[in-house]
Amino acid sequence: MNRFLKIGACLLAFLLFAYLMLVDYPQFAASLVPDDSSTVVEELDTADSSADSSVEEFEAESEEDSSVEDSSAEEAAAEAEELAALEAQAETLEQELAELREQCGPIPVALFINQSSDVVYDELYAAMTAAEYTGTIVFRDGALTGNYQVIETSEFKTMNGEGWEYAIGGDSTDIDLTGDITAQAWQTSLETYMKNLRTRTGITPTLYVFQEGEYQADYDAVLEELGYTALVYSPEDAAADTADSALTKLVGINVSAETDAAALLEELQSYPCAVLVAEVDEASSTAENPFPSADYVALLQELQTDSSLTITTGTEILESAGDSDRLALLEQIQEKEAELEQVESQIQALMQ
């Protein structure tokens, strides 16, 4: 009997153990794992999550970099297209400018000698004749041919026969033309001077040459009344019309031994016509600012190597000043030049 009880107790114990293994083993196994192992599991899970996040971030950054590269490539392509268009526009403008300049012809430039001393004949005349230039002599302050230290009448007539001309000037800075009496007095003085020069030379001058900074609009009415053209030294003065007068005015540019030919040539491009005014004086102990004839002629020859200008006479300059078709072409040239300059600036900005 005891034997069967022992066998039954063993069987019951086995069945209970089997039940526990089948039903409560997961909870039982978990109870056997130390507490810190759950932390390890959590850390492993966190690491896996971080790794996944890093992969996502890398992929996002890669997509962003790819987007930036695509954007940069698009911008570069757009800039290249814009640059090509601007360069084509510049080329077109240059062609149009070349055509306009060809229609306009070279800029006429006259040579004025701002003195009438014997140096003009003794030194300058020979040097300019050898280089096939003629000029315009400016008589000032009542100077007459044949007077002391003034070119002889016979010498002037020889020069005039070879194409030389003359103009007059004065010391009008001391004259206030705000009143009618003063203006009339100046006009009478000029008429007397013209008569005396005509008596000596047989020629009536038609051009009055101001000194630089001397011109005032008050002189216009008197000079127009006498049939003169005026030479001034400012494009603004030359372009200005007064209410009482529409006096024709030319632009003069003073030249000296210090004049740079390249800079002068660039300046001349903005004028429809121009007059170079020089006071030639051979180097000597008495010359304050010597401008030897040889240096003056060398400057002219350097200028003439450029096909954009031609050296001519004072008379032809007066004709050019009144050529409305040529003036219209010059306005178009200036507009095209301004447009080309703007396009070239845009090109430079893109290339930087």
Coordinates of C-alpha atoms in Angstrom, one line a residue:
M1 CA 0.0 0.0 0.0
N2 CA 2.7 2.4 0.9
R3 CA 4.4 1.5 -2.3
F4 CA 1.4 2.6 -4.4
L5 CA 1.1 5.8 -2.4
K6 CA 4.7 6.7 -3.2
I7 CA 4.2 5.9 -6.8
G8 CA 1.0 8.1 -6.9
A9 CA 2.8 11.0 -5.1
C10 CA 5.6 10.9 -7.6
L11 CA 3.2 10.9 -10.5
L12 CA 1.3 13.8 -9.0
A13 CA 4.5 15.8 -8.6
F14 CA 5.5 15.1 -12.2
L15 CA 2.1 16.2 -13.5
L16 CA 2.3 19.4 -11.5
F17 CA 5.8 20.1 -12.8
A18 CA 4.6 19.5 -16.4
Y19 CA 1.8 21.9 -15.8
L20 CA 4.0 24.6 -14.5
M21 CA 6.4 24.2 -17.5
L22 CA 3.6 24.5 -20.0
V23 CA 1.6 27.3 -18.4
D24 CA 3.8 29.6 -16.3
Y25 CA 7.3 29.0 -17.9
P26 CA 7.6 32.5 -19.6
Q27 CA 6.9 34.2 -16.3
F28 CA 9.1 31.8 -14.5
A29 CA 12.0 32.3 -16.9
A30 CA 11.7 36.0 -16.7
S31 CA 11.9 35.8 -12.9
L32 CA 15.2 33.9 -13.3
V33 CA 16.8 36.7 -15.5
P34 CA 18.7 39.4 -13.4
D35 CA 17.2 43.0 -13.4
D36 CA 20.2 44.6 -15.2
S37 CA 19.7 42.3 -18.2
S38 CA 16.5 44.2 -19.1
T39 CA 18.5 47.4 -19.2
V40 CA 20.9 45.8 -21.6
V41 CA 18.0 44.8 -23.8
E42 CA 16.7 48.3 -23.7
E43 CA 20.1 49.8 -24.6
L44 CA 20.3 47.4 -27.5
D45 CA 16.9 48.4 -28.7
T46 CA 17.9 52.1 -28.3
A47 CA 21.2 51.5 -30.2
D48 CA 19.2 49.9 -33.0
S49 CA 16.8 52.8 -33.0
S50 CA 19.8 55.3 -33.1
A51 CA 21.3 53.4 -36.0
D52 CA 18.1 53.5 -37.9
S53 CA 17.8 57.3 -37.2
S54 CA 21.4 57.9 -38.3
V55 CA 20.7 56.0 -41.5
E56 CA 17.6 58.2 -42.1
E57 CA 19.6 61.4 -41.4
F58 CA 22.3 60.3 -43.7
E59 CA 19.8 59.6 -46.4
A60 CA 18.1 63.0 -45.8
E61 CA 21.5 64.8 -46.0
S62 CA 22.4 62.9 -49.1
E63 CA 19.1 64.0 -50.7
E64 CA 19.7 67.6 -49.5
D65 CA 23.2 67.6 -50.9
S66 CA 21.9 66.2 -54.2
S67 CA 19.3 68.9 -54.2
V68 CA 21.9 71.7 -53.6
E69 CA 24.1 70.3 -56.4
D70 CA 21.1 70.2 -58.7
S71 CA 20.3 73.8 -57.7
S72 CA 23.9 75.0 -58.2
A73 CA 24.0 73.3 -61.6
E74 CA 20.8 75.0 -62.6
E75 CA 22.1 78.4 -61.5
A76 CA 25.4 77.9 -63.3
A77 CA 23.5 76.9 -66.5
A78 CA 21.2 80.0 -66.1
E79 CA 24.3 82.3 -65.6
A80 CA 26.0 80.8 -68.6
E81 CA 22.9 81.3 -70.7
E82 CA 22.6 84.9 -69.5
L83 CA 26.3 85.5 -70.2
A84 CA 26.0 84.2 -73.7
A85 CA 23.0 86.4 -74.4
L86 CA 24.8 89.5 -73.1
E87 CA 27.9 88.7 -75.1
A88 CA 25.8 88.3 -78.2
Q89 CA 24.1 91.7 -77.4
A90 CA 27.5 93.3 -77.0
E91 CA 28.7 92.0 -80.3
T92 CA 25.6 93.3 -82.0
L93 CA 26.0 96.7 -80.4
E94 CA 29.7 96.8 -81.5
Q95 CA 28.7 96.0 -85.1
E96 CA 26.0 98.7 -85.0
L97 CA 28.5 101.2 -83.6
A98 CA 31.0 100.4 -86.3
E99 CA 28.4 101.0 -89.0
L100 CA 27.3 104.3 -87.4
R101 CA 30.9 105.5 -87.1
E102 CA 31.5 104.6 -90.8
Q103 CA 28.4 106.6 -91.8
C104 CA 29.5 109.5 -89.6
G105 CA 33.1 109.5 -90.9
P106 CA 36.1 110.7 -89.0
I107 CA 36.0 113.5 -86.4
P108 CA 37.2 116.7 -88.0
V109 CA 39.8 118.5 -85.9
A110 CA 41.2 121.9 -86.7
L111 CA 44.6 123.3 -85.4
F112 CA 44.6 126.7 -83.8
I113 CA 47.8 128.5 -82.8
N114 CA 46.9 130.8 -79.9
Q115 CA 49.5 133.4 -80.8
S116 CA 50.6 135.6 -83.7
S117 CA 54.2 136.2 -82.9
D118 CA 57.1 135.8 -85.3
V119 CA 57.7 132.4 -83.8
V120 CA 54.8 131.1 -85.8
Y121 CA 56.5 131.9 -89.1
D122 CA 60.1 131.4 -88.0
E123 CA 59.7 128.0 -86.3
L124 CA 56.2 126.5 -86.5
Y125 CA 55.3 127.2 -90.1
A126 CA 58.3 125.2 -91.5
A127 CA 57.7 122.2 -89.2
M128 CA 54.0 122.0 -90.0
T129 CA 54.5 122.5 -93.7
A130 CA 57.0 119.6 -93.7
A131 CA 54.3 117.4 -92.1
E132 CA 51.6 118.8 -94.5
Y133 CA 49.6 120.6 -91.8
T134 CA 48.0 124.0 -91.9
G135 CA 46.5 125.9 -89.0
T136 CA 44.6 129.0 -87.9
I137 CA 46.6 131.9 -86.3
V138 CA 44.8 133.7 -83.5
F139 CA 45.4 137.5 -83.3
R140 CA 44.7 138.9 -79.9
D141 CA 44.3 142.3 -78.1
G142 CA 44.6 144.4 -81.2
A143 CA 47.8 142.7 -82.6
L144 CA 48.2 143.4 -86.3
T145 CA 50.5 141.9 -88.9
G146 CA 53.7 143.8 -89.2
N147 CA 53.6 145.2 -85.7
Y148 CA 56.5 144.6 -83.2
Q149 CA 57.0 140.9 -82.5
V150 CA 54.0 140.0 -84.7
I151 CA 54.2 138.0 -87.9
E152 CA 54.9 140.2 -90.9
T153 CA 52.1 140.9 -93.4
S154 CA 54.0 139.3 -96.2
E155 CA 54.7 136.2 -94.2
F156 CA 51.0 135.9 -93.3
K157 CA 50.0 136.2 -96.9
T158 CA 52.4 133.5 -97.9
M159 CA 51.0 131.2 -95.2
N160 CA 47.4 132.2 -96.2
G161 CA 48.2 131.3 -99.8
E162 CA 49.0 127.7 -98.6
G163 CA 45.8 127.3 -96.6
W164 CA 46.5 129.0 -93.3
E165 CA 43.6 131.1 -91.8
Y166 CA 43.2 133.4 -88.9
A167 CA 40.8 134.3 -86.1
I168 CA 40.7 137.0 -83.5
G169 CA 40.4 137.1 -79.7
G170 CA 40.8 139.7 -77.0
D171 CA 40.9 140.4 -73.3
S172 CA 37.2 140.4 -72.8
T173 CA 37.5 139.3 -69.2
D174 CA 37.9 143.0 -68.3
I175 CA 34.6 143.9 -70.0
D176 CA 31.3 143.8 -68.2
L177 CA 28.5 143.4 -70.9
T178 CA 25.6 143.7 -68.5
G179 CA 24.7 147.1 -69.9
D180 CA 23.8 148.2 -73.4
I181 CA 26.4 150.9 -73.6
T182 CA 29.2 148.5 -72.6
A183 CA 28.1 145.9 -75.1
Q184 CA 27.9 148.6 -77.8
A185 CA 31.4 149.8 -76.9
W186 CA 32.8 146.2 -77.2
Q187 CA 31.1 145.7 -80.5
T188 CA 32.6 149.0 -81.8
S189 CA 36.0 147.9 -80.6
L190 CA 35.7 144.5 -82.4
E191 CA 34.5 146.2 -85.6
T192 CA 37.5 148.5 -85.6
Y193 CA 39.9 145.6 -85.0
M194 CA 38.3 143.6 -87.9
K195 CA 38.7 146.6 -90.2
N196 CA 42.3 147.1 -89.3
L197 CA 43.1 143.4 -89.9
R198 CA 41.2 143.4 -93.2
T199 CA 43.3 146.4 -94.3
R200 CA 46.5 144.6 -93.5
T201 CA 45.7 141.1 -94.7
G202 CA 42.8 141.6 -97.1
I203 CA 40.7 139.0 -95.1
T204 CA 37.8 139.5 -92.8
P205 CA 37.9 137.1 -89.8
T206 CA 34.7 135.3 -88.8
L207 CA 35.8 133.4 -85.7
Y208 CA 36.3 134.7 -82.2
V209 CA 38.5 132.6 -79.9
F210 CA 37.9 133.0 -76.2
Q211 CA 40.5 132.1 -73.6
E212 CA 39.7 129.1 -71.4
G213 CA 37.2 130.1 -68.7
E214 CA 36.6 133.5 -70.3
Y215 CA 33.3 132.9 -72.1
Q216 CA 30.0 134.3 -70.9
A217 CA 26.6 134.1 -72.6
D218 CA 26.4 137.9 -72.5
Y219 CA 28.9 138.0 -75.4
D220 CA 26.7 136.0 -77.7
A221 CA 24.5 138.8 -79.1
V222 CA 27.4 141.0 -80.1
L223 CA 29.3 138.2 -81.8
E224 CA 26.2 137.0 -83.7
E225 CA 25.5 140.6 -84.8
L226 CA 29.0 140.7 -86.3
G227 CA 28.6 137.3 -88.0
Y228 CA 31.1 135.5 -85.8
T229 CA 31.4 131.9 -84.7
A230 CA 32.8 131.5 -81.2
L231 CA 35.3 129.1 -79.8
V232 CA 34.7 128.0 -76.2
Y233 CA 36.2 125.3 -74.0
S234 CA 33.2 123.5 -72.6
P235 CA 30.7 121.3 -74.4
E236 CA 28.0 122.7 -72.1
D237 CA 28.9 126.3 -73.2
A238 CA 28.9 125.2 -76.8
A239 CA 25.5 123.6 -76.6
A240 CA 23.8 126.4 -74.6
D241 CA 21.5 128.8 -76.5
T242 CA 20.6 132.2 -75.0
A243 CA 17.3 133.8 -75.4
D244 CA 18.6 136.6 -77.6
S245 CA 21.1 134.6 -79.7
A246 CA 21.8 131.3 -81.4
L247 CA 25.5 131.9 -81.8
T248 CA 27.3 128.9 -83.3
K249 CA 30.0 127.7 -80.9
L250 CA 32.9 125.3 -81.4
V251 CA 34.7 123.4 -78.6
G252 CA 38.3 124.0 -78.1
I253 CA 40.8 121.8 -76.3
N254 CA 44.1 123.2 -75.1
V255 CA 47.2 121.1 -75.8
S256 CA 50.7 121.5 -74.5
A257 CA 53.9 119.6 -74.1
E258 CA 52.3 117.6 -71.3
T259 CA 49.3 116.4 -73.4
D260 CA 49.0 112.7 -73.6
A261 CA 47.9 111.6 -77.1
A262 CA 46.0 108.6 -76.0
A263 CA 43.9 110.5 -73.4
L264 CA 43.3 113.3 -75.9
L265 CA 42.1 110.9 -78.6
E266 CA 39.7 109.4 -76.1
E267 CA 38.4 112.8 -75.2
L268 CA 37.9 113.7 -78.9
Q269 CA 35.6 110.8 -79.4
S270 CA 32.8 112.6 -77.6
Y271 CA 32.8 115.7 -79.8
P272 CA 31.2 116.1 -83.2
C273 CA 34.2 118.3 -84.2
A274 CA 36.9 120.0 -82.2
V275 CA 39.7 122.5 -82.3
L276 CA 43.1 121.9 -80.8
V277 CA 44.5 125.1 -79.4
A278 CA 48.2 125.3 -78.8
E279 CA 50.7 128.0 -77.9
V280 CA 54.0 127.0 -79.4
D281 CA 57.1 128.3 -77.9
E282 CA 60.6 127.1 -78.5
A283 CA 62.7 126.1 -75.5
S284 CA 64.6 129.1 -74.3
S285 CA 65.5 131.0 -71.2
T286 CA 62.4 133.2 -71.6
A287 CA 59.9 130.5 -72.3
E288 CA 57.8 129.7 -69.2
N289 CA 56.1 126.6 -70.7
P290 CA 58.1 125.6 -73.9
F291 CA 56.2 123.6 -76.4
P292 CA 58.7 123.2 -79.3
S293 CA 57.3 123.0 -82.8
A294 CA 58.8 119.5 -83.3
D295 CA 56.9 118.2 -80.2
Y296 CA 53.7 119.8 -81.4
V297 CA 54.0 118.2 -84.8
A298 CA 54.9 114.8 -83.3
L299 CA 51.7 115.0 -81.2
L300 CA 49.6 115.7 -84.3
Q301 CA 51.2 112.8 -86.2
E302 CA 50.5 110.4 -83.3
L303 CA 46.8 111.5 -83.3
Q304 CA 46.5 111.1 -87.0
T305 CA 47.5 107.5 -86.9
D306 CA 44.0 106.8 -85.6
S307 CA 41.4 106.6 -88.4
S308 CA 38.6 108.0 -86.2
L309 CA 39.7 111.6 -86.8
T310 CA 41.0 113.8 -89.6
I311 CA 42.9 117.0 -89.3
T312 CA 41.3 119.8 -91.3
T313 CA 40.9 123.6 -91.5
G314 CA 38.9 126.1 -89.5
T315 CA 36.6 126.7 -92.4
E316 CA 35.7 123.0 -92.8
I317 CA 35.2 122.8 -89.0
L318 CA 32.5 125.5 -89.3
E319 CA 30.8 123.5 -92.0
S320 CA 30.9 120.4 -89.8
A321 CA 29.4 122.2 -86.9
G322 CA 26.3 122.9 -88.8
D323 CA 25.8 119.4 -90.4
S324 CA 22.5 118.3 -88.8
D325 CA 22.7 114.8 -90.3
R326 CA 26.2 114.2 -88.8
L327 CA 25.0 115.5 -85.4
A328 CA 22.0 113.1 -85.5
L329 CA 24.4 110.2 -86.2
L330 CA 26.7 111.3 -83.3
E331 CA 23.7 111.3 -81.0
Q332 CA 22.9 107.7 -82.0
I333 CA 26.6 106.8 -81.5
Q334 CA 26.6 108.2 -78.0
E335 CA 23.4 106.3 -77.1
K336 CA 24.8 103.0 -78.5
E337 CA 28.1 103.6 -76.5
A338 CA 26.1 104.1 -73.3
E339 CA 24.1 100.9 -74.0
L340 CA 27.3 99.0 -74.8
E341 CA 29.0 100.2 -71.6
Q342 CA 26.0 99.0 -69.5
V343 CA 26.0 95.6 -71.2
E344 CA 29.8 95.2 -70.6
S345 CA 29.3 96.1 -66.9
Q346 CA 26.8 93.3 -66.6
I347 CA 29.2 90.9 -68.3
Q348 CA 31.9 91.8 -65.9
A349 CA 29.6 91.3 -62.9
L350 CA 28.7 87.8 -64.1
M351 CA 32.3 86.8 -64.7
Q352 CA 33.4 87.8 -61.2

